[in-house]
PDB file of C-alpha atoms in Angstrom:
ATOM      1  CA  MET A 830       7.980 -53.131   5.643  1.00  0.00           C
ATOM      2  CA  ALA A 831       8.571 -52.326   9.260  1.00  0.00           C
ATOM      3  CA  THR A 832       6.540 -53.792  12.078  1.00  0.00           C
ATOM      4  CA  TYR A 833       5.106 -51.654  14.855  1.00  0.00           C
ATOM      5  CA  VAL A 834       3.984 -52.230  18.430  1.00  0.00           C
ATOM      6  CA  VAL A 835       1.676 -49.589  19.900  1.00  0.00           C
ATOM      7  CA  THR A 836       1.325 -49.793  23.686  1.00  0.00           C
ATOM      8  CA  GLY A 837      -1.087 -47.992  25.986  1.00  0.00           C
ATOM      9  CA  ARG A 838       0.200 -47.583  29.530  1.00  0.00           C
ATOM     10  CA  THR A 839      -1.359 -46.872  32.927  1.00  0.00           C
ATOM     11  CA  SER A 840      -0.431 -43.948  35.146  1.00  0.00           C
ATOM     12  CA  GLY A 841       2.145 -46.231  36.781  1.00  0.00           C
ATOM     13  CA  GLY A 842       3.806 -46.906  33.415  1.00  0.00           C
ATOM     14  CA  GLU A 843       2.617 -50.513  33.201  1.00  0.00           C
ATOM     15  CA  PRO A 844       1.398 -51.841  29.823  1.00  0.00           C
ATOM     16  CA  LEU A 845      -2.391 -52.045  29.696  1.00  0.00           C
ATOM     17  CA  VAL A 846      -3.022 -52.783  26.019  1.00  0.00           C
ATOM     18  CA  SER A 847      -0.729 -53.565  23.104  1.00  0.00           C
ATOM     19  CA  VAL A 848      -1.425 -53.665  19.363  1.00  0.00           C
ATOM     20  CA  GLY A 849       0.989 -55.275  16.907  1.00  0.00           C
ATOM     21  CA  ILE A 850       1.033 -54.190  13.255  1.00  0.00           C
ATOM     22  CA  SER A 851       2.932 -56.716  11.191  1.00  0.00           C
ATOM     23  CA  GLY A 852       1.984 -55.574   7.735  1.00  0.00           C
ATOM     24  CA  ILE A 853      -0.052 -53.111   5.734  1.00  0.00           C
ATOM     25  CA  ASN A 854      -0.796 -54.652   2.344  1.00  0.00           C
ATOM     26  CA  GLN A 855      -1.786 -52.254  -0.407  1.00  0.00           C
ATOM     27  CA  GLU A 856      -1.528 -51.816  -4.150  1.00  0.00           C
ATOM     28  CA  GLY A 857       0.753 -48.831  -4.528  1.00  0.00           C
ATOM     29  CA  THR A 858       0.669 -46.258  -1.762  1.00  0.00           C
ATOM     30  CA  VAL A 859      -2.923 -45.815  -0.601  1.00  0.00           C
ATOM     31  CA  VAL A 860      -2.165 -44.812   2.987  1.00  0.00           C
ATOM     32  CA  GLN A 861       1.093 -43.976   4.715  1.00  0.00           C
ATOM     33  CA  GLU A 862       2.265 -46.459   7.368  1.00  0.00           C
ATOM     34  CA  LEU A 863       2.583 -43.713   9.974  1.00  0.00           C
ATOM     35  CA  ASP A 864      -1.016 -42.596   9.367  1.00  0.00           C
ATOM     36  CA  VAL A 865      -2.211 -46.075  10.346  1.00  0.00           C
ATOM     37  CA  VAL A 866       0.083 -46.171  13.404  1.00  0.00           C
ATOM     38  CA  ASN A 867      -1.068 -42.700  14.498  1.00  0.00           C
ATOM     39  CA  ALA A 868      -4.740 -43.679  14.120  1.00  0.00           C
ATOM     40  CA  ILE A 869      -4.191 -46.607  16.493  1.00  0.00           C
ATOM     41  CA  ARG A 870      -2.252 -44.356  18.896  1.00  0.00           C
ATOM     42  CA  GLU A 871      -5.152 -41.891  18.948  1.00  0.00           C
ATOM     43  CA  LEU A 872      -7.677 -44.674  19.562  1.00  0.00           C
ATOM     44  CA  LEU A 873      -5.685 -46.038  22.502  1.00  0.00           C
ATOM     45  CA  ALA A 874      -5.153 -42.532  23.924  1.00  0.00           C
ATOM     46  CA  ARG A 875      -8.957 -42.107  24.170  1.00  0.00           C
ATOM     47  CA  THR A 876      -9.361 -45.424  26.003  1.00  0.00           C
ATOM     48  CA  ALA A 877     -10.225 -45.413  29.711  1.00  0.00           C
ATOM     49  CA  ARG A 878      -7.276 -45.977  32.091  1.00  0.00           C
ATOM     50  CA  VAL A 879      -4.702 -45.346  29.330  1.00  0.00           C
ATOM     51  CA  VAL A 880      -2.526 -42.398  30.349  1.00  0.00           C
ATOM     52  CA  SER A 881       0.276 -42.606  27.767  1.00  0.00           C
ATOM     53  CA  VAL A 882       0.772 -44.306  24.416  1.00  0.00           C
ATOM     54  CA  GLU A 883       4.025 -45.216  22.723  1.00  0.00           C
ATOM     55  CA  ALA A 884       4.769 -46.694  19.316  1.00  0.00           C
ATOM     56  CA  GLN A 885       7.882 -48.705  18.605  1.00  0.00           C
ATOM     57  CA  LYS A 886       9.097 -49.376  15.092  1.00  0.00           C
ATOM     58  CA  HIS A 887      11.084 -52.517  14.329  1.00  0.00           C
ATOM     59  CA  GLU A 888      12.909 -52.990  11.042  1.00  0.00           C
ATOM     60  CA  GLN A 889      14.952 -55.886   9.794  1.00  0.00           C
ATOM     61  CA  VAL A 890      18.131 -54.901   8.036  1.00  0.00           C
ATOM     62  CA  ILE A 891      19.794 -57.466   5.804  1.00  0.00           C
ATOM     63  CA  THR A 892      23.366 -56.918   4.716  1.00  0.00           C
ATOM     64  CA  VAL A 893      24.901 -59.028   1.964  1.00  0.00           C
ATOM     65  CA  VAL A 894      28.664 -59.360   2.178  1.00  0.00           C
TER      66      VAL A 894
END
């Protein structure tokens, strides 16, 4: 499972609000991860003083040698 950070920024590009998503626990696939991330992006985009919203995805890759 990847983790996501969704950040709403001001017109000057400074972070105003940030939401971290560390896990979406579900039995089987009930909702897609990106649907949850996009819902949060849309919520932040409608928030006063937020001009732009970005989502960053972080994944841990483990390699066994």
